[in-house]
Short mmCIF file of C-alpha atoms in Angstrom, two decimals:
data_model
loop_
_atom_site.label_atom_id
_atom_site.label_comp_id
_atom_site.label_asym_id
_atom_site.label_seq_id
_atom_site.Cartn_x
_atom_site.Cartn_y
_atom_site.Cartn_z
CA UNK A 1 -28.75 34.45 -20.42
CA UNK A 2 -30.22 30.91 -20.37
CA UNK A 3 -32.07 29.41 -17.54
CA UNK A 4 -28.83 26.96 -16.77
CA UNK A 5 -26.80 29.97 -15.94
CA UNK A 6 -29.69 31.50 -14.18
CA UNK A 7 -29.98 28.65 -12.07
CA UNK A 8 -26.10 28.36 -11.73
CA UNK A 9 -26.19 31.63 -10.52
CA UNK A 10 -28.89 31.13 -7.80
CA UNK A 11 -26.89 28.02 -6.42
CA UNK A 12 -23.90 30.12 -6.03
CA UNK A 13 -25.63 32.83 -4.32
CA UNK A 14 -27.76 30.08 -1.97
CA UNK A 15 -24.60 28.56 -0.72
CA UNK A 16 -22.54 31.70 -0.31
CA UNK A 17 -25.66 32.53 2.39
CA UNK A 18 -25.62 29.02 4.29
CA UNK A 19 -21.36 29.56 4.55
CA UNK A 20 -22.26 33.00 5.62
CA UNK A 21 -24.86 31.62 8.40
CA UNK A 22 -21.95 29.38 9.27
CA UNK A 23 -19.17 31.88 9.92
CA UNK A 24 -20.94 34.30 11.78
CA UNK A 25 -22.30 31.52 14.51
CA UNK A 26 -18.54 30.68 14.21
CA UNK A 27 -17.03 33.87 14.73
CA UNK A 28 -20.18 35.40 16.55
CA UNK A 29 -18.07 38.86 15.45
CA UNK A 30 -20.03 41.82 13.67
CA UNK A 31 -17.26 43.93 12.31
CA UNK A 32 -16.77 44.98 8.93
CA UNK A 33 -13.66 43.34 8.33
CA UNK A 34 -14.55 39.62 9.83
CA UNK A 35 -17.69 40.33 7.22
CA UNK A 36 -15.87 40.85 4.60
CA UNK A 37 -13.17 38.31 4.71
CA UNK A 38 -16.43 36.38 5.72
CA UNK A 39 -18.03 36.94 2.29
CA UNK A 40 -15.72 36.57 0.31
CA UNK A 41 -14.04 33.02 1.49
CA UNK A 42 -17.49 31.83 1.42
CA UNK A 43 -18.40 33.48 -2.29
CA UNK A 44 -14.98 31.42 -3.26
CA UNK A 45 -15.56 28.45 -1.86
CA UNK A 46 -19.29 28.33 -3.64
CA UNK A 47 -17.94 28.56 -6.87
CA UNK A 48 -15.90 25.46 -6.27
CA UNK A 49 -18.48 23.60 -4.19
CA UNK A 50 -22.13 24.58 -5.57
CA UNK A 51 -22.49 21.91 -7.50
CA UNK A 52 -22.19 19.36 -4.33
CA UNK A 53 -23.79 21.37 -2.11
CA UNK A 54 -26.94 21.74 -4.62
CA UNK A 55 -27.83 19.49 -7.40
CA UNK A 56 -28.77 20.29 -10.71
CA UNK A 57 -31.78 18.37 -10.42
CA UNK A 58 -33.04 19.43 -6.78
CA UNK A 59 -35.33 22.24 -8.06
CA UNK A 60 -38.08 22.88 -5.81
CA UNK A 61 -38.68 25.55 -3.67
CA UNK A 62 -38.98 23.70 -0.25
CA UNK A 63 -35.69 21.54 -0.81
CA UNK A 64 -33.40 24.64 -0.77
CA UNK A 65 -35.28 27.00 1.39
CA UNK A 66 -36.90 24.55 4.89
CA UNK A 67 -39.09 26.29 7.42
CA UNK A 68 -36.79 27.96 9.71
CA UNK A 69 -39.32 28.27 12.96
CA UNK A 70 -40.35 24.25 12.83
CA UNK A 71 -36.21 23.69 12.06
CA UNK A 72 -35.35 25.15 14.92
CA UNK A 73 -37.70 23.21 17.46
CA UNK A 74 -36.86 20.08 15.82
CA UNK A 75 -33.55 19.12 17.32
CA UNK A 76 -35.33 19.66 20.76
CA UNK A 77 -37.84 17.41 19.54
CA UNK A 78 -35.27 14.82 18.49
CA UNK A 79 -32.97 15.02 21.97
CA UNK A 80 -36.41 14.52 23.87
CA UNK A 81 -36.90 11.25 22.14
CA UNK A 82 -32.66 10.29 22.50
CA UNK A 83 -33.36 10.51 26.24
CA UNK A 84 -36.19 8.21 26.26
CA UNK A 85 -34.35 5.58 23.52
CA UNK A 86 -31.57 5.84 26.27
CA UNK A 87 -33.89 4.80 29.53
CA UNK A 88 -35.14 1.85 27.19
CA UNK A 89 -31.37 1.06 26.29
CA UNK A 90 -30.78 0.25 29.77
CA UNK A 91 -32.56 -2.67 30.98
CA UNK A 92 -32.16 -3.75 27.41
CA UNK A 93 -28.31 -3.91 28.19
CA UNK A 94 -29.11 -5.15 31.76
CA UNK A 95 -31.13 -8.23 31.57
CA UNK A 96 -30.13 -9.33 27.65
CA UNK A 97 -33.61 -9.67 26.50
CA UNK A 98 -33.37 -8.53 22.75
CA UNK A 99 -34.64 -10.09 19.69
CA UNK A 100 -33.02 -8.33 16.91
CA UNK A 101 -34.52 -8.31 13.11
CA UNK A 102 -33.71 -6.41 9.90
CA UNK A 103 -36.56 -4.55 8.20
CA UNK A 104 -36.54 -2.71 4.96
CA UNK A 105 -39.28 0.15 4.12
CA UNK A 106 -39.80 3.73 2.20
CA UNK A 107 -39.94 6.77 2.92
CA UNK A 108 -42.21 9.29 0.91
CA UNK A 109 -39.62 12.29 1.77
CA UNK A 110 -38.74 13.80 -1.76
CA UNK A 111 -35.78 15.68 -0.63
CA UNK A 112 -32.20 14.88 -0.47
CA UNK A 113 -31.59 16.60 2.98
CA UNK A 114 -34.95 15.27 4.62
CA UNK A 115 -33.92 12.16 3.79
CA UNK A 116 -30.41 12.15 5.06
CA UNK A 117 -31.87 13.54 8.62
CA UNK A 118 -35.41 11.13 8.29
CA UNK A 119 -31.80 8.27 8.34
CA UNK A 120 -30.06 9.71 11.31
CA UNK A 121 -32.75 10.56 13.40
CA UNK A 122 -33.75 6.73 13.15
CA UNK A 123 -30.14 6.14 13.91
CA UNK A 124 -30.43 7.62 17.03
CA UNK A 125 -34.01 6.54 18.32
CA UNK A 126 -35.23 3.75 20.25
CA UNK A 127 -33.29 0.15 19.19
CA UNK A 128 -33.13 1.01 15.63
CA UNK A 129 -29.96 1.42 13.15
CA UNK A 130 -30.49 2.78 9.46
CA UNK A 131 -27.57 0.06 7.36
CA UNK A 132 -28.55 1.25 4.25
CA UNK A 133 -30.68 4.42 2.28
CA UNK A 134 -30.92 3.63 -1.59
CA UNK A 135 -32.92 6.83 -2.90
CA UNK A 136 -36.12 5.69 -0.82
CA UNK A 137 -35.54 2.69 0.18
CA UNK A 138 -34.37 2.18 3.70
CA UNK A 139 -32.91 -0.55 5.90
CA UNK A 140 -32.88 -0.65 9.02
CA UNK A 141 -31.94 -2.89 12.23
CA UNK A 142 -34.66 -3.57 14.89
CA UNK A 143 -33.38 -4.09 18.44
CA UNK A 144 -37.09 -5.34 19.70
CA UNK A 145 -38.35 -6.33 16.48
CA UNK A 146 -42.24 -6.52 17.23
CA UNK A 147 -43.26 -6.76 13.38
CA UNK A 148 -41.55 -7.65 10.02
CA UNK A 149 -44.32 -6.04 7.86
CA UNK A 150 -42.39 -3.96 5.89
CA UNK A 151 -45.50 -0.76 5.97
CA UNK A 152 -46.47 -1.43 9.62
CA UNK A 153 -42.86 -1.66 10.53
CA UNK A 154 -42.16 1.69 8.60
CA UNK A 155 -45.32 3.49 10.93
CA UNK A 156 -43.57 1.99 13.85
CA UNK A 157 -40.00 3.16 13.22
CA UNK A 158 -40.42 6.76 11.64
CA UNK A 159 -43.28 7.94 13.83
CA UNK A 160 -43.94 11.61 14.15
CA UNK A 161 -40.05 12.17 12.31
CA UNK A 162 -41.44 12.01 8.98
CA UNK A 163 -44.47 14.23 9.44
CA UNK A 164 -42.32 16.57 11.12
CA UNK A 165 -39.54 16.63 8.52
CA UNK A 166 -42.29 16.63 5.75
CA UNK A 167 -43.54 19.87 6.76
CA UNK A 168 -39.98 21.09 7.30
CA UNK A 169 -38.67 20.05 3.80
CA UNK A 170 -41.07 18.20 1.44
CA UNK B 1 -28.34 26.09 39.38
CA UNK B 2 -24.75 24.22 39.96
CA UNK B 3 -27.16 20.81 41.48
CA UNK B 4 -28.62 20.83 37.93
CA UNK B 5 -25.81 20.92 35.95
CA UNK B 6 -24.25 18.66 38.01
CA UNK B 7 -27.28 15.93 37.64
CA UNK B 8 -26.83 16.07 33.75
CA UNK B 9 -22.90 15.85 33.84
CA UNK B 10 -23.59 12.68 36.56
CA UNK B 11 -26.50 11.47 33.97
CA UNK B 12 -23.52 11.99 31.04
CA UNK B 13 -21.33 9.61 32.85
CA UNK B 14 -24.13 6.77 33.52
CA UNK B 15 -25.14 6.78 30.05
CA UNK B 16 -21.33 6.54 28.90
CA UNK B 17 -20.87 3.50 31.51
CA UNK B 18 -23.59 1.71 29.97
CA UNK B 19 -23.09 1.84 26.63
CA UNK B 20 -19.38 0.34 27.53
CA UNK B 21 -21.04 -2.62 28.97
CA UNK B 22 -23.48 -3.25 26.47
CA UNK B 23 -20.73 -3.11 23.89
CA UNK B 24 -19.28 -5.98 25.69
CA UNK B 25 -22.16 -7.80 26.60
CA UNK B 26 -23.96 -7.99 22.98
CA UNK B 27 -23.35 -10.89 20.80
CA UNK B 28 -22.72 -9.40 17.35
CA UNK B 29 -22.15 -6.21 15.42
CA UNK B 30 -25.36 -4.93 14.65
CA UNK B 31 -26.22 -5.32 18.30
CA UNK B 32 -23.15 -3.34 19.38
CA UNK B 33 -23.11 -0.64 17.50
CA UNK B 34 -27.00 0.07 18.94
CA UNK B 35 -25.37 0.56 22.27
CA UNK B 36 -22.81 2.35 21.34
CA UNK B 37 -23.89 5.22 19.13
CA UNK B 38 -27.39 5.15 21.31
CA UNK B 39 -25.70 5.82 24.87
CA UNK B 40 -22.34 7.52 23.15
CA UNK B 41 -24.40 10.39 21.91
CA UNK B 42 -26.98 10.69 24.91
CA UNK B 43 -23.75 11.10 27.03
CA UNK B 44 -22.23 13.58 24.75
CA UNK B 45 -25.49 15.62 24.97
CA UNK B 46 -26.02 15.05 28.84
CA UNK B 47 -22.56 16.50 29.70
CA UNK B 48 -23.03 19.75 26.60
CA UNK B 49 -26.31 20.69 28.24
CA UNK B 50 -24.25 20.88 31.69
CA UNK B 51 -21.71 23.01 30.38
CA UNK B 52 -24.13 25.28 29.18
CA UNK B 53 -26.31 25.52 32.34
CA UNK B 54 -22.72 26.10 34.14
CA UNK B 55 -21.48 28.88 31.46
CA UNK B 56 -25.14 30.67 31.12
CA UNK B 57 -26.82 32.06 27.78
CA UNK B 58 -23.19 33.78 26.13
CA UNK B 59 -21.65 33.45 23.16
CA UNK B 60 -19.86 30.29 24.31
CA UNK B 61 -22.63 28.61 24.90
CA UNK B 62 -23.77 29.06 21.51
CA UNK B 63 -20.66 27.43 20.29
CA UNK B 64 -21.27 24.42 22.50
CA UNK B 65 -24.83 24.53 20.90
CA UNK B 66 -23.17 23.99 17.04
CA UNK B 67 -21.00 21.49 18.65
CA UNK B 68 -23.49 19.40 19.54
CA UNK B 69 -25.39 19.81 16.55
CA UNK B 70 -22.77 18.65 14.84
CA UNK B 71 -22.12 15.73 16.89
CA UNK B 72 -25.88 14.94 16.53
CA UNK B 73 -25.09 15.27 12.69
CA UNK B 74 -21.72 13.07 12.93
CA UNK B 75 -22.24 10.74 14.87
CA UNK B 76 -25.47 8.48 13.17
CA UNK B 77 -23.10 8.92 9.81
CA UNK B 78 -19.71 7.28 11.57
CA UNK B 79 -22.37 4.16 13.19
CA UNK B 80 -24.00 4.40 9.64
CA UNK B 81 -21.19 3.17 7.86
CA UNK B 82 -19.67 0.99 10.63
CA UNK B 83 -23.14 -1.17 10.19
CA UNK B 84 -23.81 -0.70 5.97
CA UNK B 85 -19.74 -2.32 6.07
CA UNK B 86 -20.75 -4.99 7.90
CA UNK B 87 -24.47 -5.61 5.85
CA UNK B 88 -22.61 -5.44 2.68
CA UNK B 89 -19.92 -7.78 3.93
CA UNK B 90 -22.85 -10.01 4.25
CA UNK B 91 -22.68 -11.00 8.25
CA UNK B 92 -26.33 -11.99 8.88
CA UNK B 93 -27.72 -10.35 12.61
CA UNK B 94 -28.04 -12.59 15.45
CA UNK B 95 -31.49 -14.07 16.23
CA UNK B 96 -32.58 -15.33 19.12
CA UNK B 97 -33.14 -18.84 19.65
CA UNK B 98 -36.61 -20.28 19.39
CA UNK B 99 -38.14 -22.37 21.92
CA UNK B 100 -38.11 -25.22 19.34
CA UNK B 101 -34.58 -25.15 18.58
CA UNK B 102 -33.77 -25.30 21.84
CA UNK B 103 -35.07 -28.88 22.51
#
């Protein structure tokens, strides 16, 4: 057995265990049949979908397998800062005063999935809309543009996201 | 218990009311989309974490808990594309005026 089919075989396995995670929060039912209907739905769908899911290339450890205990905190972390994004929204919409720029930065995220989440979390944070993500590149609209500086504007924008999500993923 | 629930489904429906008017008040797309997907989705959350703190820790609530992961998921995507549309399109953002222009 070569290392492809090794590795074919670990993807299958890896994404048979996140449909798994997914139908028992659905079901929330611990009976042997649900299991097993469970399993083997998700075992059929990996075959056909493993090579989406995980790419041939995304090989390192981290990518496939994040830190479950800092995972789970984040999305409190990230409603926390909605909330405040929201109070600024409102005078914002109130008295009109808005001077909107486009900025374009990186990211030094390596993974796929960090990335996609480093884009939406920025989506939903204070005055700032992610138009575009090109492997590391990102642009993004700034409601109260205070700097175009493509690095400073990057500190600005991704804060504390990327350190969190680079301890998360890689 | 039912006061704080209450206060976030009340806080759901502010947020909801004025992300409607900023949709109408902002000049261009860019602009309007902010409001929208910022206030759409803190509404969306507001009136979840009600319904849980009215239904209590069950299995329900843990539903309502994917849900809104997934909405926190869905929603950045659906404003994503709305705005990378419009930037490919090539419709520049508004900019405020200068002080020079003006005269």
């Amino acid at each position: 057995m070569d290392i492809h089919q090794k590795w074919r075989i670990i993807r299958i396995l890896l994404t048979t265990g996140y449909l798994i995670i997914g139908w028992l929060v659905f079901t929330g039912n611990f009976s042997p049949f649900s299991l097993s209907i469970g399993f083997l739905f998700s075992f059929i769908i990996a075959v056909f979908t493993y090579d989406i899911f995980i790419e041939k290339e995304e090989v390192a450890r981290r990518a496939l397998l994040p830190r479950i205990s800092l995972l789970l905190i984040y999305p409190f972390f990230l409603i926390f800062k909605i909330y405040l994004a929201s109070f600024k929204m409102v005078p914002a919409v109130l008295t009109e005063k808005i001077d909107p720029r486009i900025v374009h930065f990186r990211t030094r995220l390596k993974s796929d999935m960090a990335r996609v989440l480093l884009a939406n979390s920025i989506t939903l944070t204070p005055g700032t809309l992610t138009l575009d993500l090109n492997n590391d590149h990102l642009i993004v609209h700034w409601l109260n543009a205070k700097t175009i500086h493509s690095h400073y504007a990057g500190k600005l924008i991704k804060g504390y996201f990327e350190i969190w999500l680079k301890k998360i993923w890689i | 218990m039912r006061l704080i629930a209450y206060f976030f489904l009340g806080m759901g429906v502010f947020f909801a009311t004025f992300g409607n008017i900023g949709m109408l008040r902002f000049p261009d797309v860019y602009t309007r989309l902010q409001a929208s997907s910022k206030c759409g989705i803190t509404s969306i959350i507001s009136i979840f974490i009600g319904l849980i703190i009215l239904e209590g820790l069950n299995s329900v609530a843990l539903r309502i808990t994917v849900i809104t992961i997934f909405f926190l998921i869905t929603s950045p995507v659906s404003s994503h594309i709305i705005g990378r549309s419009a930037y490919e399109e090539g419709i520049l953002p508004w900019r405020k005026e200068k002080p020079k222009d003006k005269q």
